[in-house]
PDB file of C-alpha atoms in Angstrom:
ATOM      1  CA  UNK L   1       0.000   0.000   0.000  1.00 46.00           C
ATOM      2  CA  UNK L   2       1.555   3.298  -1.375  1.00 46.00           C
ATOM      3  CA  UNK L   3       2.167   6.044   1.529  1.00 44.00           C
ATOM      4  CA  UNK L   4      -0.295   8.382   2.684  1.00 46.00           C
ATOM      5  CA  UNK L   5      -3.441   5.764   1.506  1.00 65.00           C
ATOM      6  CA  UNK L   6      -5.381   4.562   4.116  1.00 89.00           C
ATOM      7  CA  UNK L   7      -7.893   1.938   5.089  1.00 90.00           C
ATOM      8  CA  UNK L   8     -11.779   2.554   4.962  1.00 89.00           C
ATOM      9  CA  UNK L   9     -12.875   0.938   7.968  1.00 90.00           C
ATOM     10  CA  UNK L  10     -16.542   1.400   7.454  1.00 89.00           C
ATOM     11  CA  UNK L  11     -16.716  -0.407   4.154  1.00 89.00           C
ATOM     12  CA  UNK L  12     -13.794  -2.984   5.003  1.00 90.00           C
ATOM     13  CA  UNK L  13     -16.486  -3.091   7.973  1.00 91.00           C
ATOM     14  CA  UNK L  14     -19.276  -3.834   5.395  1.00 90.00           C
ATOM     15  CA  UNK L  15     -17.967  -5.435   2.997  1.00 91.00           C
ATOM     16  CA  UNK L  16     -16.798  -8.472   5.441  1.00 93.00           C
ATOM     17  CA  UNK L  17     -20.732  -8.324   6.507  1.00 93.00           C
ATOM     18  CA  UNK L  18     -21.727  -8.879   2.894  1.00 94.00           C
ATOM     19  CA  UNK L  19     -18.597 -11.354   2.844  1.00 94.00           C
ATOM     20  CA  UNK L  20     -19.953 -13.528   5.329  1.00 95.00           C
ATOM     21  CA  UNK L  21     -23.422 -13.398   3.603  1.00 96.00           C
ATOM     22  CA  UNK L  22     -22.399 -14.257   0.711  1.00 96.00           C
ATOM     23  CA  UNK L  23     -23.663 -18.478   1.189  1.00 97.00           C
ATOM     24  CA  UNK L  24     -23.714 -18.944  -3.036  1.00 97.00           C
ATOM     25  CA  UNK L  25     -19.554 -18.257  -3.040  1.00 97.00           C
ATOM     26  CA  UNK L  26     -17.630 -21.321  -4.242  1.00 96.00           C
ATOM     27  CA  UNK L  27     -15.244 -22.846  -2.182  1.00 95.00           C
ATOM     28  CA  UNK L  28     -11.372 -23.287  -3.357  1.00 94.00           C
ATOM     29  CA  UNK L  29     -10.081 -26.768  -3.978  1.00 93.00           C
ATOM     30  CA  UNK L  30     -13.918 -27.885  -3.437  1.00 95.00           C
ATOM     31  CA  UNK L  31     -15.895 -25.653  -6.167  1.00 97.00           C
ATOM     32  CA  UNK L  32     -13.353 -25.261  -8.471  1.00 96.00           C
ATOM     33  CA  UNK L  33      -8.843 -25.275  -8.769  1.00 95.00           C
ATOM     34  CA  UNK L  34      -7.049 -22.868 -10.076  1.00 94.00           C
ATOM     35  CA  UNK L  35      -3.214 -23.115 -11.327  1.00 88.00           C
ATOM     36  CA  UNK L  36      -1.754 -19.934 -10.883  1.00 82.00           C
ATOM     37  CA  UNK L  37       2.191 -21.079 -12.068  1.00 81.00           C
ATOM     38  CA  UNK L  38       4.293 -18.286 -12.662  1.00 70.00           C
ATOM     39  CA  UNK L  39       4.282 -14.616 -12.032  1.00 72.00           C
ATOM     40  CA  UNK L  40       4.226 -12.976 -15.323  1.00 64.00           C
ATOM     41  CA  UNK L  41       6.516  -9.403 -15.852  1.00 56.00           C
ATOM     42  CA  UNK L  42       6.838  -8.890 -19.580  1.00 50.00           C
ATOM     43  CA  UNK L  43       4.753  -6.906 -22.130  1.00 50.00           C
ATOM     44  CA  UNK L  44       6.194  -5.344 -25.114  1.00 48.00           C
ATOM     45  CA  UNK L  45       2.884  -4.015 -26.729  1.00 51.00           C
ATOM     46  CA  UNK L  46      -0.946  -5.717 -27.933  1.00 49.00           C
ATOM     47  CA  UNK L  47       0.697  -8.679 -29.791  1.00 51.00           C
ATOM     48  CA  UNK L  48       3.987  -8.869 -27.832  1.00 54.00           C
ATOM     49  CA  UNK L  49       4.168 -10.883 -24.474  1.00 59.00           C
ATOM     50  CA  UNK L  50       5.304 -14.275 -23.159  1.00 61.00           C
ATOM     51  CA  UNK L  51       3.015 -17.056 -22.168  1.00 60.00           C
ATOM     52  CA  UNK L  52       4.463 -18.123 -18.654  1.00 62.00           C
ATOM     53  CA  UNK L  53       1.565 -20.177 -18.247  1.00 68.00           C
ATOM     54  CA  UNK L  54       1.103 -23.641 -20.065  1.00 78.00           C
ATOM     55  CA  UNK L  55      -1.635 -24.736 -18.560  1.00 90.00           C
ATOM     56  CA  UNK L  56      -5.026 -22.971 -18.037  1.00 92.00           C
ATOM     57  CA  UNK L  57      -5.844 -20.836 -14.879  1.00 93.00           C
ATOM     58  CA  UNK L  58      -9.198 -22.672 -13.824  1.00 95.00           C
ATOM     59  CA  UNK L  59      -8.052 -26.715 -13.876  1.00 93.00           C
ATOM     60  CA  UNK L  60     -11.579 -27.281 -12.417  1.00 93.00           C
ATOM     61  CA  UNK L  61     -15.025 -26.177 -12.077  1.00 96.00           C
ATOM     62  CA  UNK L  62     -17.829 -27.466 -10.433  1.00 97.00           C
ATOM     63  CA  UNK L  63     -20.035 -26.610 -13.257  1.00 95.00           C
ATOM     64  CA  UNK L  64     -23.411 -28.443 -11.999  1.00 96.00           C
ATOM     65  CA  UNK L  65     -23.382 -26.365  -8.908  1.00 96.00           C
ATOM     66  CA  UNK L  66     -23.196 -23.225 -10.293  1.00 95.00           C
ATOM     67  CA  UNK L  67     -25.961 -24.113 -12.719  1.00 95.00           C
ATOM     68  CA  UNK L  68     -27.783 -25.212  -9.592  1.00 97.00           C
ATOM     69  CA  UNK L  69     -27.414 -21.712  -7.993  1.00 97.00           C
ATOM     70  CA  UNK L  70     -30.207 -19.512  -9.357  1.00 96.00           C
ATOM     71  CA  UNK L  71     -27.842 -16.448  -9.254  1.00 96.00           C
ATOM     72  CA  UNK L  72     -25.094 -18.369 -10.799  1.00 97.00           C
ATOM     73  CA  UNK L  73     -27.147 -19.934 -13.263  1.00 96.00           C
ATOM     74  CA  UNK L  74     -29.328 -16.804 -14.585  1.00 94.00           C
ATOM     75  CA  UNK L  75     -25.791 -14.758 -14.711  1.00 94.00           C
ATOM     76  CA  UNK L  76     -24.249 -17.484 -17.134  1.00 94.00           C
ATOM     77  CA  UNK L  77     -27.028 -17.044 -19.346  1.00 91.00           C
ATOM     78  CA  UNK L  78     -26.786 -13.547 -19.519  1.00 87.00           C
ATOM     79  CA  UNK L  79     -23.336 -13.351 -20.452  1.00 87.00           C
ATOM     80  CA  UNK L  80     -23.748 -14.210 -24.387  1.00 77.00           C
ATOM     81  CA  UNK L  81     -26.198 -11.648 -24.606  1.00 78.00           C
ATOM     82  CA  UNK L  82     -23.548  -9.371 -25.253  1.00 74.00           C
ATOM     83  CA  UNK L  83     -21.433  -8.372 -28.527  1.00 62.00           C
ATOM     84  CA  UNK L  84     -17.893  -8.707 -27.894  1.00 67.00           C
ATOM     85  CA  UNK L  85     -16.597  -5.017 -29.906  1.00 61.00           C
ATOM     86  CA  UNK L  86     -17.892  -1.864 -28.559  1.00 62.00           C
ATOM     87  CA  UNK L  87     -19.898   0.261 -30.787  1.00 60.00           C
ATOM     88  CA  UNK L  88     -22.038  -2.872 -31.926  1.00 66.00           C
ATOM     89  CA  UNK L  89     -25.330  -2.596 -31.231  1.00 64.00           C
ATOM     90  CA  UNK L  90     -26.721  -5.725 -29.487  1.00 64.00           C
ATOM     91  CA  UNK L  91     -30.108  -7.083 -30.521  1.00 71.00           C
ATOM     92  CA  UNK L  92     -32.471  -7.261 -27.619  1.00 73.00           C
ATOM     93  CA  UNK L  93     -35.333 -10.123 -28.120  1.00 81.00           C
ATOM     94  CA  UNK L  94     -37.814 -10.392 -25.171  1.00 86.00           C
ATOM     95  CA  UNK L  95     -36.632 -13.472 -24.359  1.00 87.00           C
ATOM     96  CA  UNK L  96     -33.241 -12.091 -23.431  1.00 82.00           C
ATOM     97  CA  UNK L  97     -35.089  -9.033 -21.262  1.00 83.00           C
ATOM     98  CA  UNK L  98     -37.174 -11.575 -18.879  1.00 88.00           C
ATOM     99  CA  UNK L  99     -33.452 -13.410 -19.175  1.00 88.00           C
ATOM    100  CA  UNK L 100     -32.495 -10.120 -17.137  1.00 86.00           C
ATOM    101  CA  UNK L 101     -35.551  -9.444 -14.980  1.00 87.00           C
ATOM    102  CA  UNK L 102     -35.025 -12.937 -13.967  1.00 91.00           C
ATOM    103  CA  UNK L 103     -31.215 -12.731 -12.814  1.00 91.00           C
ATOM    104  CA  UNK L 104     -32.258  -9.600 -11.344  1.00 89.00           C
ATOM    105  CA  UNK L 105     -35.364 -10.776  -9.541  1.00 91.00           C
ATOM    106  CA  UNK L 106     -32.571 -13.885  -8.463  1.00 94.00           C
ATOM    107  CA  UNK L 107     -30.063 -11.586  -7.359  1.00 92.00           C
ATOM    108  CA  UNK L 108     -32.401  -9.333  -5.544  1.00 90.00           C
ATOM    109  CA  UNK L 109     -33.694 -11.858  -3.350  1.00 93.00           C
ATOM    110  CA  UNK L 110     -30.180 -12.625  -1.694  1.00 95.00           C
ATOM    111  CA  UNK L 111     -28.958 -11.544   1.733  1.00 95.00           C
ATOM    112  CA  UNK L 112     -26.179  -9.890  -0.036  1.00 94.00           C
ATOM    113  CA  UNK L 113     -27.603  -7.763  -2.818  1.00 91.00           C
ATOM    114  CA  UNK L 114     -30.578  -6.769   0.706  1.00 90.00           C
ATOM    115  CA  UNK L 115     -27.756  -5.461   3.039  1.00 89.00           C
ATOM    116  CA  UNK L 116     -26.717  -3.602  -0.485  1.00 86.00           C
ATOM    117  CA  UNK L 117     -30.112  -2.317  -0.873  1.00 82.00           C
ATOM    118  CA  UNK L 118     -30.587  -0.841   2.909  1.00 83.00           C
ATOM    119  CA  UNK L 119     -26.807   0.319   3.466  1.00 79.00           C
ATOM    120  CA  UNK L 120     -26.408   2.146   0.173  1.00 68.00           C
ATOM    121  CA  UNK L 121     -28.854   4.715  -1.432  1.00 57.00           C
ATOM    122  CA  UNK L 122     -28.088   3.115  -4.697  1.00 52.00           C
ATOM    123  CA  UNK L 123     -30.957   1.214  -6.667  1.00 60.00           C
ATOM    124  CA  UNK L 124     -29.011  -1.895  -7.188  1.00 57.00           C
ATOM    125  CA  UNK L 125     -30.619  -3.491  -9.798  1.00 52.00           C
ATOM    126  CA  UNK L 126     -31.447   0.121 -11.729  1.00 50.00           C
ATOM    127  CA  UNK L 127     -27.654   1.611 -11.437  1.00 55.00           C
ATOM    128  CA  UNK L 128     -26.599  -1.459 -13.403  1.00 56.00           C
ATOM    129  CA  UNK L 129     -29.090  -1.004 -16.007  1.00 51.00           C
ATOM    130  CA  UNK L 130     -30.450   2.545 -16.225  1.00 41.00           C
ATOM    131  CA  UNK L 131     -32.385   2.658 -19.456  1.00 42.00           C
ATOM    132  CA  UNK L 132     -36.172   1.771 -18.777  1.00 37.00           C
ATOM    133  CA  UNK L 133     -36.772  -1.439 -19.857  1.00 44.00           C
ATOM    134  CA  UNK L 134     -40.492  -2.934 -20.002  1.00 43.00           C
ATOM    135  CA  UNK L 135     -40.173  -4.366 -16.471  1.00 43.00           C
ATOM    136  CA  UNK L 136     -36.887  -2.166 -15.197  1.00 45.00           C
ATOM    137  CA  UNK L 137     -34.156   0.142 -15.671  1.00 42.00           C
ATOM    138  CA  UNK L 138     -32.060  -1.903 -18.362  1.00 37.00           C
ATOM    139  CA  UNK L 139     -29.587  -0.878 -20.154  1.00 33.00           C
ATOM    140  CA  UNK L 140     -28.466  -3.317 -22.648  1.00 35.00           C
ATOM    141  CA  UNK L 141     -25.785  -2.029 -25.205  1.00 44.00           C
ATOM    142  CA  UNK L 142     -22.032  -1.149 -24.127  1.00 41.00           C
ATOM    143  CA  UNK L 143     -23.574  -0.850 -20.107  1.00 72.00           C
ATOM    144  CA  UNK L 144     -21.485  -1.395 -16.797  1.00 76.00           C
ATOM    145  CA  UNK L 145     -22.828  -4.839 -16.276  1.00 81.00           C
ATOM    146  CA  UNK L 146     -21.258  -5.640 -19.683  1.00 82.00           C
ATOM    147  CA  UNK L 147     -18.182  -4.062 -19.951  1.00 83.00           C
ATOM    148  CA  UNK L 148     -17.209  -5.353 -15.811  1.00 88.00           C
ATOM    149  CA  UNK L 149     -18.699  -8.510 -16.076  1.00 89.00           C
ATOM    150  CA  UNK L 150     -18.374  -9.326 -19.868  1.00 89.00           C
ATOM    151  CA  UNK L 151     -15.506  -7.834 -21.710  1.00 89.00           C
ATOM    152  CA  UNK L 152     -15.183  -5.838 -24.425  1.00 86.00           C
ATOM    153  CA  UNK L 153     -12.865  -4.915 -27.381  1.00 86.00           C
ATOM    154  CA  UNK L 154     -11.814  -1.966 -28.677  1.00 85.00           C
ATOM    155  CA  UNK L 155     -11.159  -1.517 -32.227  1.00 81.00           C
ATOM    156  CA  UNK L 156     -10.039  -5.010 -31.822  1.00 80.00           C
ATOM    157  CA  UNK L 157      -6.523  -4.530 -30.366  1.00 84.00           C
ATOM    158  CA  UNK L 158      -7.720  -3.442 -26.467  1.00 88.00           C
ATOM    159  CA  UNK L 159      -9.762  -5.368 -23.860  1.00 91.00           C
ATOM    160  CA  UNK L 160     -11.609  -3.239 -21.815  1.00 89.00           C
ATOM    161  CA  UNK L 161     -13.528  -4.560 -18.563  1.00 90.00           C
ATOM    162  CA  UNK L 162     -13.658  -8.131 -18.271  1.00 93.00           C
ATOM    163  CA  UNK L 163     -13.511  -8.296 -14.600  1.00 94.00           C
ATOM    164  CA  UNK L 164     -15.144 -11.538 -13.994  1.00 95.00           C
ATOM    165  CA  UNK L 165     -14.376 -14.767 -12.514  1.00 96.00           C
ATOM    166  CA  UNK L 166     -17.123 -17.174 -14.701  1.00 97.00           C
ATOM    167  CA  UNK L 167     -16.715 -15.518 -17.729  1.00 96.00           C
ATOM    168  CA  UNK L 168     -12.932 -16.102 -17.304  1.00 95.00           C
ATOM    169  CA  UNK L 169     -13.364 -19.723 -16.444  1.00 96.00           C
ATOM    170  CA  UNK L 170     -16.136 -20.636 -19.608  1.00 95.00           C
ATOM    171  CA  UNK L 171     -14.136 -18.338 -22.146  1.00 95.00           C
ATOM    172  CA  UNK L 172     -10.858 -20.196 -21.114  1.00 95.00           C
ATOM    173  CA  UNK L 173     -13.246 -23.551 -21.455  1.00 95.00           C
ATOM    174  CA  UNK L 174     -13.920 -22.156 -25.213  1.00 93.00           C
ATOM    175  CA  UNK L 175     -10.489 -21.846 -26.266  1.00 93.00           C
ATOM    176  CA  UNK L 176     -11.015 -18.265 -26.618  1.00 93.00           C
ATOM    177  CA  UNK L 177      -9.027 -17.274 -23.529  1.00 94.00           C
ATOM    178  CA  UNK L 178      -5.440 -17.861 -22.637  1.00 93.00           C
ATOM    179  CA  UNK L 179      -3.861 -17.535 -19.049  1.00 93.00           C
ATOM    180  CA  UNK L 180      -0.871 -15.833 -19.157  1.00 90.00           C
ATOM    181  CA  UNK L 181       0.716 -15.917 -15.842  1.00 86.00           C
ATOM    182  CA  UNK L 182      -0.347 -13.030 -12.383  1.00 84.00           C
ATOM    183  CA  UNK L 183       0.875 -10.043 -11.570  1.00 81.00           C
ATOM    184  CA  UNK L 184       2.152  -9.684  -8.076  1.00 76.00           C
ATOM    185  CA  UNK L 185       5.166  -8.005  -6.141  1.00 71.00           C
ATOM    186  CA  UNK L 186       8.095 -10.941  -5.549  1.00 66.00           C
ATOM    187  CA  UNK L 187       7.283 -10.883  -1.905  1.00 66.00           C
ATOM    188  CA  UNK L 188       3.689 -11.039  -2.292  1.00 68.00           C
ATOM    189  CA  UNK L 189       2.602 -13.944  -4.413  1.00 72.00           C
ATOM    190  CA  UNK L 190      -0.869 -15.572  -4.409  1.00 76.00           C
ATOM    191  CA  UNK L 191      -1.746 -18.710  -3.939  1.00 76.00           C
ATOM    192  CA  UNK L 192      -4.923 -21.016  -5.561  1.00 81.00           C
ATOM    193  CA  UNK L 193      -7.121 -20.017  -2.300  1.00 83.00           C
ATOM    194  CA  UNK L 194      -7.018 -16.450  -2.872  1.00 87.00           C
ATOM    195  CA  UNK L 195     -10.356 -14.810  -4.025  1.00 90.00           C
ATOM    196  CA  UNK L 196      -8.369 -12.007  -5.728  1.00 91.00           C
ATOM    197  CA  UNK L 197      -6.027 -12.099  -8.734  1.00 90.00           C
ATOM    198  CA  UNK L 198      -3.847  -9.842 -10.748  1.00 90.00           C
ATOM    199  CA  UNK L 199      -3.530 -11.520 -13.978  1.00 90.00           C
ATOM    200  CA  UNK L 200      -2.070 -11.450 -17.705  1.00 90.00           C
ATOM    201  CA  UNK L 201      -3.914 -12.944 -20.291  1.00 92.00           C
ATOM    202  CA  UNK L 202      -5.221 -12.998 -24.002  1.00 92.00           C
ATOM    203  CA  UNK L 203      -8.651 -13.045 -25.469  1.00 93.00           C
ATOM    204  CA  UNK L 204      -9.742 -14.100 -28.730  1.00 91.00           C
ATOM    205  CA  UNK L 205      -6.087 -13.053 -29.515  1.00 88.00           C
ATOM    206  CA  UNK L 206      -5.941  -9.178 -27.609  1.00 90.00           C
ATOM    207  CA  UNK L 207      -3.654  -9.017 -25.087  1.00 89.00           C
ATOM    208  CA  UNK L 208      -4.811  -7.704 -21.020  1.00 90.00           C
ATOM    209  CA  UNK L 209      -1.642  -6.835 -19.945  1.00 88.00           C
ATOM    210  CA  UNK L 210      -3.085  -6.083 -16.536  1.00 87.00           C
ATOM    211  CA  UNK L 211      -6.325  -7.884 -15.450  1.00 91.00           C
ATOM    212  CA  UNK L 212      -7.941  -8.142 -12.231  1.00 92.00           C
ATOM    213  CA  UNK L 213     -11.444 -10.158 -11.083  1.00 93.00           C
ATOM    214  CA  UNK L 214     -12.497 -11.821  -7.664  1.00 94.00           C
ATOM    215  CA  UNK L 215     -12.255 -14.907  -7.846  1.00 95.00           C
ATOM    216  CA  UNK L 216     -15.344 -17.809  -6.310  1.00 96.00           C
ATOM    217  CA  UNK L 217     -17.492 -14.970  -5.322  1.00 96.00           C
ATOM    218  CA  UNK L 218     -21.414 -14.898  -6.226  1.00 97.00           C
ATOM    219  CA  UNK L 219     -22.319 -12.310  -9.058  1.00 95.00           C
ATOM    220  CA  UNK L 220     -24.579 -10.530  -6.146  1.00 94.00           C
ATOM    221  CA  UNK L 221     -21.767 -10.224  -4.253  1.00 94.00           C
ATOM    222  CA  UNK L 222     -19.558  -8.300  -6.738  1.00 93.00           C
ATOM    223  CA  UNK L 223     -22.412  -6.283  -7.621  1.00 89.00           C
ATOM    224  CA  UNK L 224     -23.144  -5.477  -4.426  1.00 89.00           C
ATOM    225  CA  UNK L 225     -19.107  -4.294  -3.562  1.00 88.00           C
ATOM    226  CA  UNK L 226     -19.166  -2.187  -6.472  1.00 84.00           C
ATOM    227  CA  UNK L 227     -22.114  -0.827  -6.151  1.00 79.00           C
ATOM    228  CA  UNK L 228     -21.716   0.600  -2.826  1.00 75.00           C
ATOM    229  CA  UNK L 229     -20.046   3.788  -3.572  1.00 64.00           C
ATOM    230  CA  UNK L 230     -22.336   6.492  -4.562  1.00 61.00           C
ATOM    231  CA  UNK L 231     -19.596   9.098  -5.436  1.00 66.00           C
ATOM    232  CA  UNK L 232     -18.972   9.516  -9.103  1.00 68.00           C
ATOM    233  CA  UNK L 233     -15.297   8.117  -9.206  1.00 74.00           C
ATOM    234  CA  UNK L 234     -13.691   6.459  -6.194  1.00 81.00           C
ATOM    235  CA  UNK L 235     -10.465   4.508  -5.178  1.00 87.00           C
ATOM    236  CA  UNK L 236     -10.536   2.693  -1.780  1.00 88.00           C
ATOM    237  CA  UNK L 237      -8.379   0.660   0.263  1.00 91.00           C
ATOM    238  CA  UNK L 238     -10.026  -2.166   1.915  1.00 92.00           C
ATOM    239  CA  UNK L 239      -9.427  -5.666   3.893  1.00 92.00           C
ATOM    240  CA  UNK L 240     -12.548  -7.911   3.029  1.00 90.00           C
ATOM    241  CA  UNK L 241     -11.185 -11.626   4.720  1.00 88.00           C
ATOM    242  CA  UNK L 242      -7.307 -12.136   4.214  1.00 83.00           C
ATOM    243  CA  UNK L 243      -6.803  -9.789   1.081  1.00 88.00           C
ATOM    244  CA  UNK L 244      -5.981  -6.177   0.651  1.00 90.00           C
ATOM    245  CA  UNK L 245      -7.461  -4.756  -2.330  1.00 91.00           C
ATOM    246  CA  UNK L 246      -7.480  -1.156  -3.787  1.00 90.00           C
ATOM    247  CA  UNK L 247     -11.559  -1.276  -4.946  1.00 89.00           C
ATOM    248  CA  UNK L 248     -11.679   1.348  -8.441  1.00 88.00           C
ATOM    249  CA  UNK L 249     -15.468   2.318  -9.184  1.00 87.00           C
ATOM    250  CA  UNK L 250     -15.960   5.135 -11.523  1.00 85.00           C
ATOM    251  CA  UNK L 251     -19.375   6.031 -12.273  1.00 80.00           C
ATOM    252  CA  UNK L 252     -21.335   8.185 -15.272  1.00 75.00           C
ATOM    253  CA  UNK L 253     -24.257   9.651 -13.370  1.00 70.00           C
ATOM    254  CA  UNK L 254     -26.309   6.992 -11.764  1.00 67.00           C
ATOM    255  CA  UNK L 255     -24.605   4.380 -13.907  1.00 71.00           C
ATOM    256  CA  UNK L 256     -21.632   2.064 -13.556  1.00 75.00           C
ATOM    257  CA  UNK L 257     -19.182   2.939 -15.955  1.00 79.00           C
ATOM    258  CA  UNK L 258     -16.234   0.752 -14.569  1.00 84.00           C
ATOM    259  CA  UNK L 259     -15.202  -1.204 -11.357  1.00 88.00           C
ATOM    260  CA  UNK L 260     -12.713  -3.797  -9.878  1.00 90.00           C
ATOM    261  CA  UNK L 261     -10.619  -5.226  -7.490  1.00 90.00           C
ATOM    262  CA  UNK L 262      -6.626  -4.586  -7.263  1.00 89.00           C
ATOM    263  CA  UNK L 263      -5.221  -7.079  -4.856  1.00 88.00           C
ATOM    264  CA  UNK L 264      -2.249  -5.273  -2.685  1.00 89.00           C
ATOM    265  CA  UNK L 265      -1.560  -7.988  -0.521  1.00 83.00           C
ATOM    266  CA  UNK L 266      -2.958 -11.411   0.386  1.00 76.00           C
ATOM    267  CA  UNK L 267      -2.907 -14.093   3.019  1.00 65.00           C
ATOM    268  CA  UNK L 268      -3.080 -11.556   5.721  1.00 61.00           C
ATOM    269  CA  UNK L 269       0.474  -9.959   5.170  1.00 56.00           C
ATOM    270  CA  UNK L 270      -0.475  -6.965   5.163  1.00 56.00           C
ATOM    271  CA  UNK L 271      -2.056  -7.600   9.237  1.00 55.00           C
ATOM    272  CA  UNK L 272       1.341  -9.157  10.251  1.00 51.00           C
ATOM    273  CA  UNK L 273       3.535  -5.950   7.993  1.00 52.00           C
ATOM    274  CA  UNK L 274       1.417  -3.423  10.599  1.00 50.00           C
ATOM    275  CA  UNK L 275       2.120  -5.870  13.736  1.00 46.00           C
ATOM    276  CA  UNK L 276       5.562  -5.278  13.035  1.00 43.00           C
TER     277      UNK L 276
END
């Protein structure tokens, strides 16, 4: 943590309530493994970088229980709603608005997303997806669900977003994703039970040179940690279990425009670093 930056207390506070809420969260080693291998430092450019990963980051996925997890399940099917290149115009059937009623409706209905609802004076559900929608606020071209959750590309040589676990894992499933090693200080490094990750990786060939997602959590959860902050662009400092993250969320009015997670130190370093 840089000098002079401090620790929120009231949303570390907070965010380990909505941490310990959070029942749908999938369990390392038992939900899913992931290989993180070796700590990637080199990037020359978009098409320049070294694989220091051979294998994949997610080795295994409990794929039945997620589908078995309404929140889970209704967020997978959302995600290839969505047009990978910015600017394109998605077309919305009706079937793919009750899809998002009924992820919302899911989502809604968890302990998480209800401590959200009565801590923070933001609409959950509506801040995601402002435009009205027949039901609800939806908006559902280039939107913050989609560009944190889903991933986009820009003029087909930039990723922009992609800040999610699932969509990681059933990309990298596809063959359309490839692991290329994390991003951590040398006396830092994760390990495969950490729920946050700096990573490297490629996507249907366009190089992230710096990624960043939580990793097991429920989709309410993450919404419900980025959606927190009311102020139009924030970066905060908190502990939520044994990670230290730096929390970006930069907002366009009432909307999400981007968030995510920057891991600063995990396994509860940075608790014994202030003990000494």
């Amino acid at each position: 943590m840089s000098e002079g930056t401090s620790v929120n207390q009231e949303l570390s506070t907070i965010f380990n309530e909505l941490w310990s809420l959070d029942v749908n969260r999938m369990t390392p080693v038992i939900d899913y493994t992931i290989s993180i291998q070796v700590r990637n430092l080199f990037y020359q450019g978009i098409h320049t970088v070294q694989d220091q990963a051979s294998q994949p980051l997610f080795s295994n996925v409990n794929e039945s229980k997620l589908r078995n997890i309404t929140t889970f399940s209704s967020f997978m099917t959302l995600l290839d709603n969505y047009e990978r290149s910015t600017g394109v115009t998605e077309q919305v059937t009706t079937e793919e608005l009750t899809e998002m009623d009924l992820f919302l409706d899911a989502v809604l209905e968890t302990k998480v997303m209800k401590v959200c609802v009565t801590t923070s004076s933001v609409d959950c559900g509506m801040s995601l997806w402002p435009q009205r929608s027949p039901r609800r606020g939806s908006l559902l071209d280039s939107s913050g669900f989609e560009h944190v959750f889903v991933g986009e590309t820009k003029s087909g040589t930039e990723i922009i977003g992609f800040h999610n676990w699932v969509q990681f894992y059933l990309q990298e499933k596809n063959q359309h994703l490839d692991y290329k090693g994390y991003k951590a200080r040398e006396h830092d490094l994760p390990d495969q039970d950490d729920h946050v990750l700096n990573l490297q990786f490629s996507w249907h060939g366009v190089v992230k040179p710096v990624g960043s997602a939580f990793i097991g959590t429920s989709p309410e959860f993450e919404m419900a940690v980025f959606l927190m902050n009311t102020e139009r662009s924030t970066t905060v400092v908190v502990n939520i279990d044994q990670c230290q993250m730096e929390l970006v969320v930069i907002r366009h009015g009432r909307s999400l425009g981007t968030a995510y997670p920057k891991l600063l130190s995990s396994n509860s370093r940075h608790v014994r670093q202030h003990a000494h």
